[in-house]
Amino acid sequence: MEIVEANSSPEQQPKMSPLIDSHAHLDFAEFNHDRAELFEKMKAQGITQVVIPGVSEDKWLNQLHIANTYNCAFALGVHPWFCDSMTEETLPNLRQLLLSLHQQKKLVAIGECGLDKLHKSNFTTQLSVFSAHILLAQEFDLPLIIHCVKSHEQMLGLLKSAKNAKKGVIHGFYGGPELALRYVNLGYKLGIGGLLLNDSAKKLQQTVAQLPLSAFVLETDSPAMSPISSENDRNTPLILPLLLTKIASLQKKTNVLISEQLYFNATQLFDL
């Protein structure tokens, strides 16, 4: 990076790259009362893009409406929590919707999809539905947005044998460096969110400190996963600058350098 002399003008100082929230459910009802105001605040903080993931068939149309209204990127899929509410038509409907939208630049991924052993839904069904999402990622040449809780061995096994070229992101990653490297070595990014700001997240902080910056993308999972220090139960993309600063501290690098790499990671992964 170019070294800027102390007497250089403000115009010559290196500027922060735009911030991208790679995972925020801004279509959810928690944002209905102030969504437009939130987007204005995000713009003022340099947050220029959000990826809105899909979670269930009954929410897809509203999700697409919100993404279109606010010029957001989006993904489509079935979250493992909603696998048991699917019908026989859900996956065929998903494929047809993807076919109708696949020429749109704003369709950037398949998901949110994955495995979650802590949820009551049938795990066998989750495995089948996630495998179908892998095939969709392969067919449409899109990355996956993956939710994985207490299911990493099964997930890694599926991803090792998958043929999807653009890989994807392990959303809401919270594990240590060893697990992180297993995903990174398969070509996947790690979504780093509000948990990083919690003092108790020692393993995650160790991961962020030790792995190369190329492994990470910023996310919030809004409205969920608020940091413990947050004054609000509802999470928003407005915590992204705090995440950036925390990553810079752990990596012992400047905020500008961190912002450049994270912006590159997200735009490359999602072809933004």
mmCIF file of C-alpha atoms in Angstrom:
data_model
loop_
_atom_site.group_PDB
_atom_site.id
_atom_site.type_symbol
_atom_site.label_atom_id
_atom_site.label_comp_id
_atom_site.label_asym_id
_atom_site.label_seq_id
_atom_site.Cartn_x
_atom_site.Cartn_y
_atom_site.Cartn_z
ATOM 1 C CA MET A 1 0.000 0.000 0.000
ATOM 2 C CA GLU A 2 1.252 3.472 -0.815
ATOM 3 C CA ILE A 3 2.609 5.367 2.193
ATOM 4 C CA VAL A 4 0.987 8.778 2.539
ATOM 5 C CA GLU A 5 3.221 11.565 3.808
ATOM 6 C CA ALA A 6 2.164 13.374 6.948
ATOM 7 C CA ASN A 7 1.766 16.704 5.156
ATOM 8 C CA SER A 8 -0.443 15.342 2.352
ATOM 9 C CA SER A 9 -3.822 16.947 1.825
ATOM 10 C CA PRO A 10 -7.076 15.264 2.904
ATOM 11 C CA GLU A 11 -7.827 14.560 -0.764
ATOM 12 C CA GLN A 12 -4.660 12.440 -0.949
ATOM 13 C CA GLN A 13 -5.417 10.400 2.157
ATOM 14 C CA PRO A 14 -6.440 6.797 1.419
ATOM 15 C CA LYS A 15 -10.196 6.320 1.507
ATOM 16 C CA MET A 16 -12.189 3.500 2.997
ATOM 17 C CA SER A 17 -13.745 1.132 0.483
ATOM 18 C CA PRO A 18 -17.534 0.774 0.552
ATOM 19 C CA LEU A 19 -19.017 -1.687 3.031
ATOM 20 C CA ILE A 20 -21.140 -4.649 1.930
ATOM 21 C CA ASP A 21 -23.426 -6.628 4.228
ATOM 22 C CA SER A 22 -23.264 -10.082 2.665
ATOM 23 C CA HIS A 23 -26.187 -11.438 4.703
ATOM 24 C CA ALA A 24 -29.081 -9.362 6.056
ATOM 25 C CA HIS A 25 -32.791 -10.216 6.103
ATOM 26 C CA LEU A 26 -33.968 -6.664 5.529
ATOM 27 C CA ASP A 27 -37.206 -7.984 4.049
ATOM 28 C CA PHE A 28 -38.350 -9.222 7.487
ATOM 29 C CA ALA A 29 -41.238 -7.519 9.272
ATOM 30 C CA GLU A 30 -38.904 -6.115 11.950
ATOM 31 C CA PHE A 31 -37.893 -3.467 9.395
ATOM 32 C CA ASN A 32 -41.336 -2.560 8.083
ATOM 33 C CA HIS A 33 -41.672 0.600 10.188
ATOM 34 C CA ASP A 34 -38.327 2.244 9.342
ATOM 35 C CA ARG A 35 -36.772 0.428 6.345
ATOM 36 C CA ALA A 36 -36.368 3.535 4.194
ATOM 37 C CA GLU A 37 -34.800 5.468 7.076
ATOM 38 C CA LEU A 38 -32.409 2.582 7.748
ATOM 39 C CA PHE A 39 -31.230 2.532 4.140
ATOM 40 C CA GLU A 40 -30.523 6.272 4.360
ATOM 41 C CA LYS A 41 -28.442 5.734 7.502
ATOM 42 C CA MET A 42 -26.584 2.879 5.815
ATOM 43 C CA LYS A 43 -25.774 5.079 2.832
ATOM 44 C CA ALA A 44 -24.402 7.753 5.180
ATOM 45 C CA GLN A 45 -22.068 5.157 6.721
ATOM 46 C CA GLY A 46 -20.740 3.982 3.374
ATOM 47 C CA ILE A 47 -22.762 0.746 3.276
ATOM 48 C CA THR A 48 -23.482 0.524 -0.426
ATOM 49 C CA GLN A 49 -24.829 -3.002 -0.906
ATOM 50 C CA VAL A 50 -26.723 -5.728 0.962
ATOM 51 C CA VAL A 51 -27.338 -9.338 0.002
ATOM 52 C CA ILE A 52 -30.814 -10.431 1.129
ATOM 53 C CA PRO A 53 -30.996 -14.243 1.430
ATOM 54 C CA GLY A 54 -34.139 -16.295 0.968
ATOM 55 C CA VAL A 55 -35.535 -18.463 3.765
ATOM 56 C CA SER A 56 -38.885 -19.933 2.715
ATOM 57 C CA GLU A 57 -41.281 -20.087 -0.209
ATOM 58 C CA ASP A 58 -43.944 -17.929 1.432
ATOM 59 C CA LYS A 59 -41.418 -15.103 1.867
ATOM 60 C CA TRP A 60 -39.785 -15.121 -1.584
ATOM 61 C CA LEU A 61 -42.120 -12.674 -3.335
ATOM 62 C CA ASN A 62 -41.916 -10.034 -0.592
ATOM 63 C CA GLN A 63 -38.151 -10.564 -0.446
ATOM 64 C CA LEU A 64 -37.898 -9.885 -4.185
ATOM 65 C CA HIS A 65 -40.104 -6.808 -3.829
ATOM 66 C CA ILE A 66 -37.877 -5.343 -1.094
ATOM 67 C CA ALA A 67 -34.696 -6.203 -3.009
ATOM 68 C CA ASN A 68 -36.059 -4.493 -6.111
ATOM 69 C CA THR A 69 -37.311 -1.430 -4.210
ATOM 70 C CA TYR A 70 -33.953 -0.797 -2.527
ATOM 71 C CA ASN A 71 -31.686 -2.096 -5.298
ATOM 72 C CA CYS A 72 -30.309 -4.961 -3.200
ATOM 73 C CA ALA A 73 -28.659 -8.157 -4.316
ATOM 74 C CA PHE A 74 -30.494 -11.319 -3.268
ATOM 75 C CA ALA A 75 -30.323 -15.091 -3.003
ATOM 76 C CA LEU A 76 -33.129 -17.645 -3.120
ATOM 77 C CA GLY A 77 -33.406 -20.838 -1.116
ATOM 78 C CA VAL A 78 -34.967 -22.735 1.780
ATOM 79 C CA HIS A 79 -33.469 -22.308 5.242
ATOM 80 C CA PRO A 80 -33.164 -25.595 7.192
ATOM 81 C CA TRP A 81 -35.607 -24.274 9.799
ATOM 82 C CA PHE A 82 -38.308 -24.229 7.109
ATOM 83 C CA CYS A 83 -37.659 -27.646 5.559
ATOM 84 C CA ASP A 84 -40.592 -29.255 7.353
ATOM 85 C CA SER A 85 -43.039 -26.652 6.048
ATOM 86 C CA MET A 86 -42.137 -27.354 2.421
ATOM 87 C CA THR A 87 -44.540 -28.979 -0.005
ATOM 88 C CA GLU A 88 -43.707 -31.307 -2.900
ATOM 89 C CA GLU A 89 -43.814 -28.231 -5.133
ATOM 90 C CA THR A 90 -41.387 -26.045 -3.183
ATOM 91 C CA LEU A 91 -38.139 -27.171 -4.821
ATOM 92 C CA PRO A 92 -39.646 -27.263 -8.352
ATOM 93 C CA ASN A 93 -41.067 -23.786 -7.687
ATOM 94 C CA LEU A 94 -37.646 -22.612 -6.526
ATOM 95 C CA ARG A 95 -36.028 -23.856 -9.724
ATOM 96 C CA GLN A 96 -38.693 -22.197 -11.885
ATOM 97 C CA LEU A 97 -38.231 -18.915 -10.034
ATOM 98 C CA LEU A 98 -34.474 -19.140 -10.526
ATOM 99 C CA LEU A 99 -35.000 -19.820 -14.220
ATOM 100 C CA SER A 100 -37.138 -16.706 -14.514
ATOM 101 C CA LEU A 101 -34.589 -14.549 -12.709
ATOM 102 C CA HIS A 102 -31.224 -16.032 -13.620
ATOM 103 C CA GLN A 103 -30.434 -13.282 -16.149
ATOM 104 C CA GLN A 104 -30.832 -10.634 -13.451
ATOM 105 C CA LYS A 105 -27.551 -9.271 -12.096
ATOM 106 C CA LYS A 106 -29.046 -8.934 -8.607
ATOM 107 C CA LEU A 107 -29.555 -12.708 -8.243
ATOM 108 C CA VAL A 108 -26.159 -13.548 -6.758
ATOM 109 C CA ALA A 109 -26.470 -16.830 -4.816
ATOM 110 C CA ILE A 110 -28.466 -19.900 -3.822
ATOM 111 C CA GLY A 111 -29.605 -19.870 -0.211
ATOM 112 C CA GLU A 112 -29.880 -19.463 2.647
ATOM 113 C CA CYS A 113 -29.697 -23.232 2.932
ATOM 114 C CA GLY A 114 -27.889 -25.791 5.028
ATOM 115 C CA LEU A 115 -27.986 -28.034 8.084
ATOM 116 C CA ASP A 116 -28.952 -27.369 11.704
ATOM 117 C CA LYS A 117 -28.980 -30.173 14.276
ATOM 118 C CA LEU A 118 -30.260 -27.855 17.001
ATOM 119 C CA HIS A 119 -33.531 -27.275 15.178
ATOM 120 C CA LYS A 120 -36.536 -29.571 15.486
ATOM 121 C CA SER A 121 -36.900 -30.161 11.748
ATOM 122 C CA ASN A 122 -36.103 -33.646 10.434
ATOM 123 C CA PHE A 123 -32.356 -33.879 9.780
ATOM 124 C CA THR A 124 -32.798 -36.429 6.999
ATOM 125 C CA THR A 125 -35.060 -33.940 5.232
ATOM 126 C CA GLN A 126 -32.491 -31.194 5.784
ATOM 127 C CA LEU A 127 -29.798 -33.333 4.137
ATOM 128 C CA SER A 128 -31.997 -34.007 1.113
ATOM 129 C CA VAL A 129 -33.040 -30.362 0.720
ATOM 130 C CA PHE A 130 -29.483 -29.071 1.075
ATOM 131 C CA SER A 131 -28.256 -31.571 -1.526
ATOM 132 C CA ALA A 132 -30.896 -30.183 -3.886
ATOM 133 C CA HIS A 133 -29.548 -26.677 -3.294
ATOM 134 C CA ILE A 134 -26.035 -27.832 -4.194
ATOM 135 C CA LEU A 135 -27.371 -29.085 -7.530
ATOM 136 C CA LEU A 136 -29.113 -25.745 -8.108
ATOM 137 C CA ALA A 137 -25.865 -23.903 -7.385
ATOM 138 C CA GLN A 138 -24.171 -26.130 -9.935
ATOM 139 C CA GLU A 139 -26.932 -25.690 -12.547
ATOM 140 C CA PHE A 140 -27.107 -21.894 -12.247
ATOM 141 C CA ASP A 141 -23.386 -21.388 -11.583
ATOM 142 C CA LEU A 142 -24.009 -19.450 -8.376
ATOM 143 C CA PRO A 143 -22.347 -19.571 -4.942
ATOM 144 C CA LEU A 144 -24.105 -21.041 -1.914
ATOM 145 C CA ILE A 145 -25.041 -19.147 1.263
ATOM 146 C CA ILE A 146 -24.761 -21.865 3.903
ATOM 147 C CA HIS A 147 -26.225 -22.092 7.405
ATOM 148 C CA CYS A 148 -24.482 -24.785 9.453
ATOM 149 C CA VAL A 149 -25.036 -25.473 13.160
ATOM 150 C CA LYS A 150 -23.605 -28.536 14.946
ATOM 151 C CA SER A 151 -23.399 -30.291 11.567
ATOM 152 C CA HIS A 152 -19.933 -29.496 10.293
ATOM 153 C CA GLU A 153 -18.744 -33.038 9.563
ATOM 154 C CA GLN A 154 -21.828 -33.779 7.463
ATOM 155 C CA MET A 155 -21.525 -30.388 5.765
ATOM 156 C CA LEU A 156 -17.847 -30.816 4.943
ATOM 157 C CA GLY A 157 -18.521 -34.268 3.546
ATOM 158 C CA LEU A 158 -21.222 -32.931 1.233
ATOM 159 C CA LEU A 159 -19.138 -29.972 0.093
ATOM 160 C CA LYS A 160 -16.083 -32.122 -0.640
ATOM 161 C CA SER A 161 -18.048 -34.156 -3.166
ATOM 162 C CA ALA A 162 -20.029 -31.229 -4.597
ATOM 163 C CA LYS A 163 -19.391 -30.031 -8.154
ATOM 164 C CA ASN A 164 -20.466 -26.394 -7.695
ATOM 165 C CA ALA A 165 -17.719 -24.214 -9.153
ATOM 166 C CA LYS A 166 -18.378 -20.936 -7.332
ATOM 167 C CA LYS A 167 -18.391 -22.465 -3.833
ATOM 168 C CA GLY A 168 -19.906 -19.887 -1.448
ATOM 169 C CA VAL A 169 -19.896 -18.670 2.148
ATOM 170 C CA ILE A 170 -20.332 -20.340 5.522
ATOM 171 C CA HIS A 171 -22.682 -17.801 7.028
ATOM 172 C CA GLY A 172 -22.431 -16.789 10.688
ATOM 173 C CA PHE A 173 -19.197 -18.693 11.220
ATOM 174 C CA TYR A 174 -18.217 -18.934 14.874
ATOM 175 C CA GLY A 175 -15.632 -21.754 15.051
ATOM 176 C CA GLY A 176 -11.906 -21.916 15.602
ATOM 177 C CA PRO A 177 -9.018 -21.769 13.107
ATOM 178 C CA GLU A 178 -8.825 -25.531 12.485
ATOM 179 C CA LEU A 179 -12.457 -25.830 11.396
ATOM 180 C CA ALA A 180 -12.213 -22.555 9.496
ATOM 181 C CA LEU A 181 -9.264 -23.790 7.443
ATOM 182 C CA ARG A 182 -11.141 -26.919 6.418
ATOM 183 C CA TYR A 183 -13.781 -24.746 4.770
ATOM 184 C CA VAL A 184 -11.289 -22.267 3.330
ATOM 185 C CA ASN A 185 -9.246 -25.089 1.806
ATOM 186 C CA LEU A 186 -12.406 -26.195 -0.031
ATOM 187 C CA GLY A 187 -12.727 -22.697 -1.494
ATOM 188 C CA TYR A 188 -15.391 -21.258 0.844
ATOM 189 C CA LYS A 189 -15.465 -17.840 2.492
ATOM 190 C CA LEU A 190 -16.446 -17.329 6.131
ATOM 191 C CA GLY A 191 -19.211 -14.863 7.006
ATOM 192 C CA ILE A 192 -18.128 -12.830 10.044
ATOM 193 C CA GLY A 193 -20.852 -11.067 12.004
ATOM 194 C CA GLY A 194 -21.802 -9.562 15.333
ATOM 195 C CA LEU A 195 -20.602 -12.515 17.402
ATOM 196 C CA LEU A 196 -17.054 -11.271 16.787
ATOM 197 C CA LEU A 197 -17.787 -8.270 19.005
ATOM 198 C CA ASN A 198 -18.602 -10.453 22.018
ATOM 199 C CA ASP A 199 -15.773 -10.843 24.550
ATOM 200 C CA SER A 200 -16.700 -14.518 24.914
ATOM 201 C CA ALA A 201 -16.048 -15.269 21.217
ATOM 202 C CA LYS A 202 -12.405 -16.245 21.770
ATOM 203 C CA LYS A 203 -12.288 -19.010 19.139
ATOM 204 C CA LEU A 204 -13.809 -16.797 16.488
ATOM 205 C CA GLN A 205 -11.472 -13.940 17.334
ATOM 206 C CA GLN A 206 -8.543 -16.346 17.066
ATOM 207 C CA THR A 207 -9.784 -17.427 13.627
ATOM 208 C CA VAL A 208 -10.027 -13.835 12.402
ATOM 209 C CA ALA A 209 -6.589 -13.017 13.786
ATOM 210 C CA GLN A 210 -4.852 -16.029 12.221
ATOM 211 C CA LEU A 211 -6.467 -16.669 8.828
ATOM 212 C CA PRO A 212 -5.725 -14.545 5.755
ATOM 213 C CA LEU A 213 -8.104 -11.669 5.083
ATOM 214 C CA SER A 214 -9.065 -13.309 1.800
ATOM 215 C CA ALA A 215 -11.078 -15.845 3.835
ATOM 216 C CA PHE A 216 -13.709 -13.425 5.163
ATOM 217 C CA VAL A 217 -16.782 -11.441 4.199
ATOM 218 C CA LEU A 218 -18.725 -9.087 6.479
ATOM 219 C CA GLU A 219 -22.324 -9.851 7.425
ATOM 220 C CA THR A 220 -24.846 -9.121 10.153
ATOM 221 C CA ASP A 221 -27.717 -11.638 9.786
ATOM 222 C CA SER A 222 -30.006 -8.713 10.640
ATOM 223 C CA PRO A 223 -32.357 -8.623 12.463
ATOM 224 C CA ALA A 224 -30.749 -11.541 14.376
ATOM 225 C CA MET A 225 -27.321 -12.010 15.992
ATOM 226 C CA SER A 226 -27.004 -8.646 17.725
ATOM 227 C CA PRO A 227 -23.747 -8.245 19.661
ATOM 228 C CA ILE A 228 -24.138 -8.502 23.440
ATOM 229 C CA SER A 229 -23.039 -4.869 23.709
ATOM 230 C CA SER A 230 -25.848 -3.674 21.434
ATOM 231 C CA GLU A 231 -28.504 -1.429 22.930
ATOM 232 C CA ASN A 232 -31.114 -2.963 20.598
ATOM 233 C CA ASP A 233 -32.432 -6.502 20.240
ATOM 234 C CA ARG A 234 -32.804 -5.858 16.512
ATOM 235 C CA ASN A 235 -29.535 -6.108 14.646
ATOM 236 C CA THR A 236 -28.907 -3.901 11.580
ATOM 237 C CA PRO A 237 -26.143 -3.396 8.991
ATOM 238 C CA LEU A 238 -25.135 -0.261 10.925
ATOM 239 C CA ILE A 239 -22.779 -2.415 13.043
ATOM 240 C CA LEU A 240 -20.561 -3.082 9.997
ATOM 241 C CA PRO A 241 -18.068 -0.288 10.851
ATOM 242 C CA LEU A 242 -17.635 -1.822 14.322
ATOM 243 C CA LEU A 243 -16.947 -5.224 12.764
ATOM 244 C CA LEU A 244 -14.433 -3.687 10.388
ATOM 245 C CA THR A 245 -12.594 -1.979 13.226
ATOM 246 C CA LYS A 246 -12.543 -5.190 15.277
ATOM 247 C CA ILE A 247 -11.110 -7.185 12.363
ATOM 248 C CA ALA A 248 -8.471 -4.489 11.798
ATOM 249 C CA SER A 249 -7.498 -4.694 15.475
ATOM 250 C CA LEU A 250 -7.245 -8.503 15.435
ATOM 251 C CA GLN A 251 -5.284 -8.497 12.177
ATOM 252 C CA LYS A 252 -3.127 -5.546 13.284
ATOM 253 C CA LYS A 253 -3.787 -3.756 9.996
ATOM 254 C CA THR A 254 -5.367 -0.441 9.032
ATOM 255 C CA ASN A 255 -9.107 -0.017 8.584
ATOM 256 C CA VAL A 256 -8.460 1.123 5.008
ATOM 257 C CA LEU A 257 -6.577 -2.041 4.088
ATOM 258 C CA ILE A 258 -9.215 -4.233 5.757
ATOM 259 C CA SER A 259 -12.030 -2.408 3.956
ATOM 260 C CA GLU A 260 -10.309 -2.849 0.587
ATOM 261 C CA GLN A 261 -9.851 -6.597 0.999
ATOM 262 C CA LEU A 262 -13.325 -7.263 2.397
ATOM 263 C CA TYR A 263 -14.912 -5.239 -0.402
ATOM 264 C CA PHE A 264 -12.932 -7.233 -2.950
ATOM 265 C CA ASN A 265 -13.903 -10.533 -1.284
ATOM 266 C CA ALA A 266 -17.642 -9.806 -1.380
ATOM 267 C CA THR A 267 -17.708 -8.353 -4.892
ATOM 268 C CA GLN A 268 -15.688 -11.281 -6.225
ATOM 269 C CA LEU A 269 -17.744 -13.951 -4.459
ATOM 270 C CA PHE A 270 -21.132 -12.547 -5.493
ATOM 271 C CA ASP A 271 -20.058 -10.920 -8.765
ATOM 272 C CA LEU A 272 -21.403 -7.570 -7.561
#
